[in-house]
Short mmCIF file of C-alpha atoms in Angstrom, two decimals:
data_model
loop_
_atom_site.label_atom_id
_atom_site.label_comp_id
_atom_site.label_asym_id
_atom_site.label_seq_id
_atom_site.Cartn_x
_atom_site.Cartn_y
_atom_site.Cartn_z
CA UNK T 245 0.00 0.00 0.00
CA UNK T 246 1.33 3.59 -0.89
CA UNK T 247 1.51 5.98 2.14
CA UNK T 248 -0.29 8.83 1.16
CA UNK T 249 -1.67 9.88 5.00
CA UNK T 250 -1.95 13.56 5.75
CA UNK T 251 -0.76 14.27 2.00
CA UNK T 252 -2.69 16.67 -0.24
CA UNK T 253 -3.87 14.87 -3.73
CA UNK T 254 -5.79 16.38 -6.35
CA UNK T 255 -7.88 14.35 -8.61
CA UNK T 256 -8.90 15.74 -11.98
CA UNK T 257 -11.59 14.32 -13.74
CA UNK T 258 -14.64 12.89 -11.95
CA UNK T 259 -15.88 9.87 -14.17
CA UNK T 260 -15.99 6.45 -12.62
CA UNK T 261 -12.22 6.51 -12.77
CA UNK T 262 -11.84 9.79 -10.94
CA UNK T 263 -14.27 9.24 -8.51
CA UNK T 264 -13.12 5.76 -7.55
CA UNK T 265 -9.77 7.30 -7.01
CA UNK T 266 -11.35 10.10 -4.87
CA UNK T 267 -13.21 7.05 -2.53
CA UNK T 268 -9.76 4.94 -2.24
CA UNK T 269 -7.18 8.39 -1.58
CA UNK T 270 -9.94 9.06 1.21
CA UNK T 271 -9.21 5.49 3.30
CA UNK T 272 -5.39 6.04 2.73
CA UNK T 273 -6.06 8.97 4.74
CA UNK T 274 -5.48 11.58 2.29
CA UNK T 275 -6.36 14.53 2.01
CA UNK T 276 -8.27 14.58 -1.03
CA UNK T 277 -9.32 17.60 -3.82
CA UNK T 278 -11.34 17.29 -6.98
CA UNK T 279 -11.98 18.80 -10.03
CA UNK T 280 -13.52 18.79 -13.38
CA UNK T 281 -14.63 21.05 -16.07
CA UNK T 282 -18.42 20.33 -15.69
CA UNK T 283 -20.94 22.22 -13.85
CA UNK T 284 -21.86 21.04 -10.38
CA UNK T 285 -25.17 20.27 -12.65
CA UNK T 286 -24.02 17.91 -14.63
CA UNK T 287 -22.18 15.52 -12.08
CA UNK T 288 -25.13 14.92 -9.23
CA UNK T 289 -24.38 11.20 -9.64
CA UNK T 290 -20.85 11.27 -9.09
CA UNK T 291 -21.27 14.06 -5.98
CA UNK T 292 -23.52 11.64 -4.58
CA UNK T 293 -21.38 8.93 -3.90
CA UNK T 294 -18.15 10.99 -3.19
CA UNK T 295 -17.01 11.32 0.18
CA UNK T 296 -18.19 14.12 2.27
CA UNK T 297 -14.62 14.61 3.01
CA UNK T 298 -13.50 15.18 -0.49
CA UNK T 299 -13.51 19.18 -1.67
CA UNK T 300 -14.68 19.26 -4.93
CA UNK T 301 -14.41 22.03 -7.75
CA UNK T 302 -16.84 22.30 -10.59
CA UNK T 303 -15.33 24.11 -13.99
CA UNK T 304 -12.53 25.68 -13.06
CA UNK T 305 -8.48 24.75 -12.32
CA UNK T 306 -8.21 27.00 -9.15
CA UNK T 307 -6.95 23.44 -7.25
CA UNK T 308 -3.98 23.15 -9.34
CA UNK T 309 -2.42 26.50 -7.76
CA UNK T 310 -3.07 25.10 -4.11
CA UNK T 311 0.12 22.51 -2.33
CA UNK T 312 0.01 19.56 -3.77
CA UNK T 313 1.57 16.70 -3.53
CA UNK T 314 0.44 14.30 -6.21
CA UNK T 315 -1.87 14.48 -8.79
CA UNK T 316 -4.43 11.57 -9.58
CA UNK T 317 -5.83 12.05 -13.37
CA UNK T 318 -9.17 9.86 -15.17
CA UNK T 319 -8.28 8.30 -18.11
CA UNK T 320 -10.15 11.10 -20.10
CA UNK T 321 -8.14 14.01 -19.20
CA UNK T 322 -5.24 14.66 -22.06
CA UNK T 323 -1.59 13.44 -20.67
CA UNK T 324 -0.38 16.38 -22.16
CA UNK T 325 -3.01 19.28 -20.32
CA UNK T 326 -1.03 22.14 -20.21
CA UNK T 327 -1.61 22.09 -16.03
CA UNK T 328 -0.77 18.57 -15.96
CA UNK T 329 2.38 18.79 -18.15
CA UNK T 330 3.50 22.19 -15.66
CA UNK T 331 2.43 20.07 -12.53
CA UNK T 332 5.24 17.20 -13.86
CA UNK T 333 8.31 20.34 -14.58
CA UNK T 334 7.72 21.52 -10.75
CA UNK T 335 8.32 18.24 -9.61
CA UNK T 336 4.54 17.20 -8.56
CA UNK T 337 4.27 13.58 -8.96
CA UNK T 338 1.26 12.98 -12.04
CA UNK T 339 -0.60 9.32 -11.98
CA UNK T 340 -3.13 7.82 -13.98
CA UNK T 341 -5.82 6.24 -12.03
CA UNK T 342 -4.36 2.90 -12.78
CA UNK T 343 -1.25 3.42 -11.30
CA UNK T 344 -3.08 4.67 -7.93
CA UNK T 345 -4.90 1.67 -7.77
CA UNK T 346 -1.89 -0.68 -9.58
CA UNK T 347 0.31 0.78 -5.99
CA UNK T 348 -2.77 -0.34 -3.53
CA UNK T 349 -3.84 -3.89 -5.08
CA UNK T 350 -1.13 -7.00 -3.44
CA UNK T 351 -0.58 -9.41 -3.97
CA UNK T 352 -0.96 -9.89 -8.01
CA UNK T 353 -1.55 -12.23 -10.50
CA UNK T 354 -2.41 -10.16 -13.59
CA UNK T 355 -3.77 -10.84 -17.13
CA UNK T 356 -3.81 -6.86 -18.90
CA UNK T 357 -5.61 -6.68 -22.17
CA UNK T 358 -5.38 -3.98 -24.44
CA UNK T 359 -5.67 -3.28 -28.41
CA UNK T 360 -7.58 -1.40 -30.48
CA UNK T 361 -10.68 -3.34 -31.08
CA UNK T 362 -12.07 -6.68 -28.79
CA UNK T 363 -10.61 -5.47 -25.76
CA UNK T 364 -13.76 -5.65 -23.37
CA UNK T 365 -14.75 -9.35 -25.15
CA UNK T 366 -11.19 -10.33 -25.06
CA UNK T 367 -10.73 -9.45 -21.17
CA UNK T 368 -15.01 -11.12 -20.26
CA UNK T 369 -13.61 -14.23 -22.05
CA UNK T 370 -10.08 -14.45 -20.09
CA UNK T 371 -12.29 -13.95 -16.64
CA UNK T 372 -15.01 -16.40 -17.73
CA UNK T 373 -12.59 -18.90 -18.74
CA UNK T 374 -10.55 -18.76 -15.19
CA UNK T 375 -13.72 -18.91 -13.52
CA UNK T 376 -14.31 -21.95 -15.30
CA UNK T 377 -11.40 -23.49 -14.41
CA UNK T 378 -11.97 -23.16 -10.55
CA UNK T 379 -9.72 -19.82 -10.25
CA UNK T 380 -10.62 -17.04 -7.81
CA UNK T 381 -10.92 -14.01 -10.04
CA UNK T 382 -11.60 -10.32 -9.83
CA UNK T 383 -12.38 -8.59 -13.70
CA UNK T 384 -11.74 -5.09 -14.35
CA UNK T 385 -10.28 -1.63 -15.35
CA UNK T 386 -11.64 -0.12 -18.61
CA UNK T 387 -14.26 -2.47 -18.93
CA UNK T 388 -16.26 -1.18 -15.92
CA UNK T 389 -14.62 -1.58 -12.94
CA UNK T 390 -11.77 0.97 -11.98
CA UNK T 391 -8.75 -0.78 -10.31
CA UNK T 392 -8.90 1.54 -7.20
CA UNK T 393 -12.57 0.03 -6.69
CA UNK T 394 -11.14 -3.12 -6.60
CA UNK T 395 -7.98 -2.84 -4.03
CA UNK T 396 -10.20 -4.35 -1.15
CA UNK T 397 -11.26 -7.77 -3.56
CA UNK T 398 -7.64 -8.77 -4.38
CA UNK T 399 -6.58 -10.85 -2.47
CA UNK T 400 -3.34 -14.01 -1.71
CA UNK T 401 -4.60 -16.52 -4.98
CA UNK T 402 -6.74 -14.05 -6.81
CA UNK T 403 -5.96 -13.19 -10.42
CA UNK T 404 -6.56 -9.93 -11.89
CA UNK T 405 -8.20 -9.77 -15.06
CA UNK T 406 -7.99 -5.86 -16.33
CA UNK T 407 -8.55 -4.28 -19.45
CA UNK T 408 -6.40 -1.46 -20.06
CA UNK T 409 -6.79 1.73 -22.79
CA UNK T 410 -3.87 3.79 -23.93
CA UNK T 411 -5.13 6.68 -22.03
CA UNK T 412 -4.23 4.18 -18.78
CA UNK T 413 -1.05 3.08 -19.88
CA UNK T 414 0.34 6.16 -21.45
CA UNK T 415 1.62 8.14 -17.92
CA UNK T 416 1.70 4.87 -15.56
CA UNK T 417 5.35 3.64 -13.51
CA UNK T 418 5.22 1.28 -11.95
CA UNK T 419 2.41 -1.20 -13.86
CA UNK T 420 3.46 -4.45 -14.37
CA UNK T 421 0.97 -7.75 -15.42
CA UNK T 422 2.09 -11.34 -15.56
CA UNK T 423 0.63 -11.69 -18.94
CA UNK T 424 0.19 -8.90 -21.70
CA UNK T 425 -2.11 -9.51 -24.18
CA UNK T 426 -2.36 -6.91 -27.36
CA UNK T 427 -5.31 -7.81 -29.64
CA UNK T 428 -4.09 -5.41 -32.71
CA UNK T 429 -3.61 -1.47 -33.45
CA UNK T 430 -5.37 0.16 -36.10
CA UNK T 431 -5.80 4.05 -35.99
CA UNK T 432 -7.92 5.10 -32.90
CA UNK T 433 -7.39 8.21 -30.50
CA UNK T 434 -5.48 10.40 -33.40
CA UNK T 435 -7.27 13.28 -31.89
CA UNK T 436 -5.08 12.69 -28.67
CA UNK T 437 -1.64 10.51 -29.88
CA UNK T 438 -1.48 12.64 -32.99
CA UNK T 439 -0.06 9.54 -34.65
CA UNK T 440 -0.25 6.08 -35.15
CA UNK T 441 3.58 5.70 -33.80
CA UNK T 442 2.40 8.02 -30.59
CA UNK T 443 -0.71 5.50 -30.30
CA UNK T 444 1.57 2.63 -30.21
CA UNK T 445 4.35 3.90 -27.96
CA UNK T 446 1.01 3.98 -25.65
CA UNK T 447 -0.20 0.60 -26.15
CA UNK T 448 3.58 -1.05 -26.17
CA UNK T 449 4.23 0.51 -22.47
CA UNK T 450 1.84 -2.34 -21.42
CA UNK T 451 5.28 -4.37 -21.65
CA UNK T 452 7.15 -1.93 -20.49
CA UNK T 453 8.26 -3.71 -16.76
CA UNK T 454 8.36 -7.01 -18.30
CA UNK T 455 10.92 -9.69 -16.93
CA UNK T 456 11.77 -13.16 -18.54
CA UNK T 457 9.27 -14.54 -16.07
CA UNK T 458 6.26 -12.59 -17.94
CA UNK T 459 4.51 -13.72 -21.18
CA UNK T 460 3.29 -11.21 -24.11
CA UNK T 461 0.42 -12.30 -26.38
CA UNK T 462 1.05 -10.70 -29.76
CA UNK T 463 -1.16 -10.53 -33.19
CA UNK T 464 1.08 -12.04 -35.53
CA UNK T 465 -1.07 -10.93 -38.38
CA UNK T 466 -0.56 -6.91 -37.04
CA UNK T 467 2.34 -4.95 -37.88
CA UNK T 468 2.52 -3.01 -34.87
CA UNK T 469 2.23 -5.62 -32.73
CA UNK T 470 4.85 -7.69 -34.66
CA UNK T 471 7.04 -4.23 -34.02
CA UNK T 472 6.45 -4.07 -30.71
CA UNK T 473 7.07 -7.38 -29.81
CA UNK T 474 10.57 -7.07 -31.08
CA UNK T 475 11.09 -5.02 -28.20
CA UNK T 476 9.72 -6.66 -25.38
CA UNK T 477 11.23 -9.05 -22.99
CA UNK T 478 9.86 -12.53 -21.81
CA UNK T 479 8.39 -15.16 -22.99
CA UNK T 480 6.27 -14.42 -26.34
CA UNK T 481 2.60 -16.38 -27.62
CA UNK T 482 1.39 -15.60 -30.47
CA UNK T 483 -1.58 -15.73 -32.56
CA UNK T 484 -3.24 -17.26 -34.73
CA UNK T 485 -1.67 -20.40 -35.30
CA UNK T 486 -3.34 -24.23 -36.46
CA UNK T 487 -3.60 -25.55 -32.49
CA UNK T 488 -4.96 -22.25 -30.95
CA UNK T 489 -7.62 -22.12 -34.60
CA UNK T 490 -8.35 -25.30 -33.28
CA UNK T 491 -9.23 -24.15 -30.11
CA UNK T 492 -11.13 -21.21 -30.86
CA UNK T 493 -13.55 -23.05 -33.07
CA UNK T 494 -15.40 -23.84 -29.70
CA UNK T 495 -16.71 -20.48 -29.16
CA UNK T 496 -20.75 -19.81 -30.31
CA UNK T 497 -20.30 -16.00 -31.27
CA UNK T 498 -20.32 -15.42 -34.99
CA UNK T 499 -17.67 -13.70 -36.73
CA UNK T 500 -13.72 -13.65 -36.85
CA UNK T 501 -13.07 -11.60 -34.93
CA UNK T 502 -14.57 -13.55 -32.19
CA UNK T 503 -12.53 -16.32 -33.26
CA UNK T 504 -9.30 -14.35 -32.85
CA UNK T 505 -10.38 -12.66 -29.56
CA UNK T 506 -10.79 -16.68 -27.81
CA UNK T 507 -7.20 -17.34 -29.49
CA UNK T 508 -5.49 -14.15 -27.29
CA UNK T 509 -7.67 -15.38 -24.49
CA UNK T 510 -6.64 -19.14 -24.88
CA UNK T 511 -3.17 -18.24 -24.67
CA UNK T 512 -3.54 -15.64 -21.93
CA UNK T 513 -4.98 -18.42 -19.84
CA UNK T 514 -2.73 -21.08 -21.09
CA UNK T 515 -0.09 -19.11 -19.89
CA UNK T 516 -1.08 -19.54 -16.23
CA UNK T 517 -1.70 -23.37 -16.30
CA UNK T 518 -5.37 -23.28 -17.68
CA UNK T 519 -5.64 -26.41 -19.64
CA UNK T 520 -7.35 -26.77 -23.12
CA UNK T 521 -9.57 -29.04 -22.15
CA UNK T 522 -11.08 -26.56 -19.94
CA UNK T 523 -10.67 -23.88 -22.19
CA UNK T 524 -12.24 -25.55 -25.13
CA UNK T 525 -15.47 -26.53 -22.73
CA UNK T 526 -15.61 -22.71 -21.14
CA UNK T 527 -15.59 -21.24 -24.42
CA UNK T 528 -19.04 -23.25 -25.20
CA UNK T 529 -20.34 -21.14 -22.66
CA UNK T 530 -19.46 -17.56 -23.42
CA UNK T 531 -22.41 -15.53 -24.42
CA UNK T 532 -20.25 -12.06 -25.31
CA UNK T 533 -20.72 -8.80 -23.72
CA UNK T 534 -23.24 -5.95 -23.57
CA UNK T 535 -23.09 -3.20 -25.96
CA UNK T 536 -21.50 -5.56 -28.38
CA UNK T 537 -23.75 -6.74 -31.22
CA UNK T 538 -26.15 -6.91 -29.27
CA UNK T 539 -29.76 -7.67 -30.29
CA UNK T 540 -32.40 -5.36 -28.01
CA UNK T 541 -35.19 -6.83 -29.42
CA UNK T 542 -37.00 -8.07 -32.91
CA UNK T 543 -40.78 -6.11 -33.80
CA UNK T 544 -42.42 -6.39 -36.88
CA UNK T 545 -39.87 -8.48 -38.57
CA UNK T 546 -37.19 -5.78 -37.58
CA UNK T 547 -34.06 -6.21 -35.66
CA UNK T 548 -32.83 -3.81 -33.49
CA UNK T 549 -28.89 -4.51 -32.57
CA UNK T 550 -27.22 -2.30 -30.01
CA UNK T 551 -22.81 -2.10 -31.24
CA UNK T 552 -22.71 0.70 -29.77
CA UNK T 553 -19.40 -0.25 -28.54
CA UNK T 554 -17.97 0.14 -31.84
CA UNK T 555 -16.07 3.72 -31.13
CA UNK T 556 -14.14 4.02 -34.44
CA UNK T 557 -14.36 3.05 -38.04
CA UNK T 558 -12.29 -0.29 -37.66
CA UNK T 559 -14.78 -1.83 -34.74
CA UNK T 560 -17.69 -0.69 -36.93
CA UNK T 561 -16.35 -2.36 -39.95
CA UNK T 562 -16.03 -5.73 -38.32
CA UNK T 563 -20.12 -5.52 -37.23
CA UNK T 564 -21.10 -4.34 -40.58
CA UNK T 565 -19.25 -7.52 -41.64
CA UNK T 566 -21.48 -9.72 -39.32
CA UNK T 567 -24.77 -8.76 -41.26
CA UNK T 568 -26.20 -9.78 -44.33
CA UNK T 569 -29.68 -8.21 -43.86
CA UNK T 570 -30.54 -5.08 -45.08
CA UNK T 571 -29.06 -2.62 -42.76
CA UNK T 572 -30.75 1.23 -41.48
CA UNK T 573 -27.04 1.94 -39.85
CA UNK T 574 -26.97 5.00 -37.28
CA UNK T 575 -23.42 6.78 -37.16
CA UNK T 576 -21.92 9.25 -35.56
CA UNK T 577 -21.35 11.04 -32.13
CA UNK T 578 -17.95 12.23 -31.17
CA UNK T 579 -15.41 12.23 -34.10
CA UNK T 580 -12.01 10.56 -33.17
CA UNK T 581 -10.01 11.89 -36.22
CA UNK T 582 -10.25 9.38 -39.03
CA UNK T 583 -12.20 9.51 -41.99
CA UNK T 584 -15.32 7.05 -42.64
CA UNK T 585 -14.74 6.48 -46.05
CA UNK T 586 -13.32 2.91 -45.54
CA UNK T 587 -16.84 2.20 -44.68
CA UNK T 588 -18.01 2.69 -48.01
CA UNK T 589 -17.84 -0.66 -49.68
CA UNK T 590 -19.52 -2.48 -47.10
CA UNK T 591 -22.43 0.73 -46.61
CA UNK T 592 -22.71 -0.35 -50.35
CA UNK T 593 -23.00 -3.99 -49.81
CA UNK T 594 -25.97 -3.79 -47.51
CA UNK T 595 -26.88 -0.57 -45.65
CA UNK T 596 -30.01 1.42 -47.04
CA UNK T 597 -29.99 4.59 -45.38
CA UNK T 598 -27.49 6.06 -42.77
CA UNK T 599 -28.98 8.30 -40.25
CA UNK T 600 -26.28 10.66 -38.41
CA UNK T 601 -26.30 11.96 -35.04
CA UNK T 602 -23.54 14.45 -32.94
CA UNK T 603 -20.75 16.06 -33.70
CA UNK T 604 -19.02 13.71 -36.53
CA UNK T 605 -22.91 14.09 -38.46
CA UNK T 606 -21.78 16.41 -41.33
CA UNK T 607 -18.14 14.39 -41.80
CA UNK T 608 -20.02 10.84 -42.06
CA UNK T 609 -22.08 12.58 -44.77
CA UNK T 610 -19.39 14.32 -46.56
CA UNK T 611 -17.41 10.60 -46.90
CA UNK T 612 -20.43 8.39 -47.31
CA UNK T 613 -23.45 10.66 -48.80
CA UNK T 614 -22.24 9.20 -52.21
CA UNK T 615 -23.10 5.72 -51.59
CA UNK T 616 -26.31 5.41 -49.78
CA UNK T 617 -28.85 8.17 -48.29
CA UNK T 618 -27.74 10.20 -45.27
CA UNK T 619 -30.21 11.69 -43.02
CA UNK T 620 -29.05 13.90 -40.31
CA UNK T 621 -30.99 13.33 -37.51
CA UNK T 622 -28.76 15.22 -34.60
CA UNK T 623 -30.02 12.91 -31.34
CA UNK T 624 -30.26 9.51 -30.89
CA UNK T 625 -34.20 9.65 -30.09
CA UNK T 626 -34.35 11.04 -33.34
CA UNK T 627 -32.23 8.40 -35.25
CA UNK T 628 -34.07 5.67 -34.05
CA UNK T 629 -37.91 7.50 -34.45
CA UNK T 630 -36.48 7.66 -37.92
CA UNK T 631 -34.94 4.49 -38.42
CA UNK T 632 -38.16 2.59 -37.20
CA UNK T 633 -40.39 4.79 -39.46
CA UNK T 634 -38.21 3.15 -42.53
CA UNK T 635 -37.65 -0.18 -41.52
CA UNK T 636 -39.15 -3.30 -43.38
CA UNK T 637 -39.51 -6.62 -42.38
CA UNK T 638 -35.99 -8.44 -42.38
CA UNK T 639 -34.29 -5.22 -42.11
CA UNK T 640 -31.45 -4.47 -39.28
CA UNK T 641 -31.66 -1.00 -37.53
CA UNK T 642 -28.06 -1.15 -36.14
CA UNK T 643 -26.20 1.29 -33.74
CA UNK T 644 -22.53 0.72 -34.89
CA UNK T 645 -21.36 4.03 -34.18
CA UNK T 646 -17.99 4.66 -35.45
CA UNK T 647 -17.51 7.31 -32.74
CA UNK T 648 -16.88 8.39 -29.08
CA UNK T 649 -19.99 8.77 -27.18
CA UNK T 650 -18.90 12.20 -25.07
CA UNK T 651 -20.19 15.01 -26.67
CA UNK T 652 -23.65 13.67 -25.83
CA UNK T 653 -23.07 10.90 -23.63
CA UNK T 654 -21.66 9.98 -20.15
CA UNK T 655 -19.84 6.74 -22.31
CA UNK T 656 -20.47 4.20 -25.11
CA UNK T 657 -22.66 2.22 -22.02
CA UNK T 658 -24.76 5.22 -21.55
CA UNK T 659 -25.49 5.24 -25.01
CA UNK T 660 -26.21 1.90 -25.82
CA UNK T 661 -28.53 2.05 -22.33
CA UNK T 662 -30.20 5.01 -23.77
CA UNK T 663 -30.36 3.33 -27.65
CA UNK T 664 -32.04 -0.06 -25.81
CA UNK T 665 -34.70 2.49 -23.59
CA UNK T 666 -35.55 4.57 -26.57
CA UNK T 667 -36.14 1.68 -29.03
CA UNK T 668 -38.26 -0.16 -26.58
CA UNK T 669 -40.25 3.08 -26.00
CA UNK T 670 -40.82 3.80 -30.30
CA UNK T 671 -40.58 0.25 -32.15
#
């Protein structure tokens, strides 16, 4: 455990992340400040369940001029903040939240997932196949759970099953998993990496601590993960090859890139004495995640499939690959820097109509108004009013966003929540 009693620490950014830092600073003893650029209006939730202790400041950066002596930051707020990058030149130690909760969690046996796409199935399927195998086993970090809510449920014999984003990995020090498992890199978070090689510096510091004793899984078919596994030390497993094909043949969700995400999860297990017996009889069993191709429900011949975990143009591309049916596709939200016209061949295999909503609306119609009819709709209520009002038996109205969900959204589970409410209210 880090002693941090009687010392002054500033958390910025009160998501889940932030907050969860805020509750675990507080038992250390701490004395605890927080702030974030929203109104006081727009964060009741997370004031709720914050400690009364905890001072909190509401749009404004007033707490970065007080004594402090460490910063906490969500995975949201930019590495490079201007406050954040003049906190680091003074000398004020800067953490992501994973590192705060990384320093508090012992002892560990860790399985970190990251990549660009199939991170949250990849890291459900690695937890689900432990638990099959009789392992104690506590799942979390970007897919729902922050690590500093889960200090107090580690404990001698558990293994940790997180998934980890490059926002997490990008400023930690001291983060160090048994086994490493990247999925693939394709371009994602431009808007804040600037570059494909910035992204994957990122991604690659998941290795960053390893030892000979650790074990990375690697994409062979990926040329950044090829690259980065030149560089890391330990043990190396990687996929796809004939005996793990083999072994992900067992798992019921359609697609290939289901296929490859039990392969990284095989090995991940494999590499802490899971056999493949019990693998290949746990992956029978795996029924995939919410938010994830999800069907909300079928009315009048129409489907209704919630993706809304697809948050860039890659992710999106592997659902629209998963359909066959006519598609009404709605698009859009927060626009992450690349362009959607890889989309177009497969929005001209199958997709009918687009209907656009946020920020991104007018760049999804300027790359894919040429193929198919775009309808800017602005809100999600109104995509889906829209979408229903069109839709024919055996069509698919499918939220496969291609975006972020925060310029009208708390994140892509909000949305998908929200897309599931509203299309039970209006089909």
């Amino acid at each position: 455990m880090t002693d941090l009693k009687g010392k002054t620490v500033l958390v910025v950014g009160l998501g889940k992340s932030g907050v969860a830092a805020a509750r675990l600073l507080t038992r250390l003893g701490a004395t605890v400040l927080a702030t974030d650029r929203r109104p006081a209006s727009e964060m009741q939730a997370e004031l709720k369940v914050l400690p009364r202790a905890v001072e909190v400041e509401a749009g404004g950066e007033k707490f970065f001029d007080r004594p402090l002596d460490l910063i906490v930051v969500s995975p949201g707020v930019p590495w490079k903040h201007p406050r954040l990058v003049a906190a680091r030149r003074s000398g004020i130690p800067v953490w992501p939240e994973l590192e705060l909760g990384w320093r508090n969690v012992s002892p560990k046996k860790t399985i970190a997932i990251t990549g660009t796409n199939g991170k949250t199935t990849t890291t459900a399927l690695v937890g689900h196949l432990l638990k099959a195998a009789g392992r104690n086993v506590v799942v979390g970090g970007n897919i729902g759970t922050p690590l500093s809510a889960l200090t107090s449920k580690v404990g001698r014999g558990t293994h940790l099953v997180l998934e980890v984003s490059s926002y997490q990995l990008e400023g930690h020090e001291t983060f160090h998993p048994n086994v490493g498992v990247l999925l693939n890199l394709t371009p994602d978070h431009l808007a804040r990496h600037r570059t494909m090689a910035g992204y994957a510096r990122a991604k690659g510091r998941l290795f960053e601590k390893f030892t000979g004793a650790d074990t990375a899984v690697l994409n062979r078919n990926d040329r950044w993960c090829r690259a980065i596994g030149r560089r890391v030390s330990g043990k190396k497993a990687w996929f796809p090859t004939p005996e793990l094909e083999k072994i992900a043949a067992h798992i019921k969700l359609p697609g290939r890139h289901n296929r490859e995400n039990a392969m990284a999860a095989a090995a991940a297990v494999e590499a802490v004495g899971v056999s493949r017996a019990k693998i290949e009889r746990a992956l029978r069993t795996f029924k995939g995640v919410p938010h994830r191709i999800e069907t909300v429900l079928t009315r009048g011949g129409v489907r209704y499939v919630n993706d809304s975990k697809s948050t860039n143009v890659d992710s999106t591309t592997v659902a629209l690959k998963s359909f066959d049916e006519p598609l009404l596709l709605i698009l859009g939200g927060e626009h992450k820097g690349s362009p959607y016209v890889p989309l177009r061949p497969l929005v001209k295999r199958n997709v009918k109509r687009i209907f656009t909503i946020g920020e991104a609306a007018p760049l999804v119609k300027k790359d894919l108004g040429g193929v198919v009819p775009v309808q800017t709709c602005g809100t999600l209520r109104n995509a889906v009013k829209a979408a229903a009002k069109t839709a024919e038996p055996g069509d698919v109205v499918l939220l496969s966003p291609a975006c972020a969900s925060f310029d009208q959204f708390r994140n892509y589970e909000h949305r998908g929540e929200e897309f599931a409410r509203i299309v039970r209210e209006v089909a």
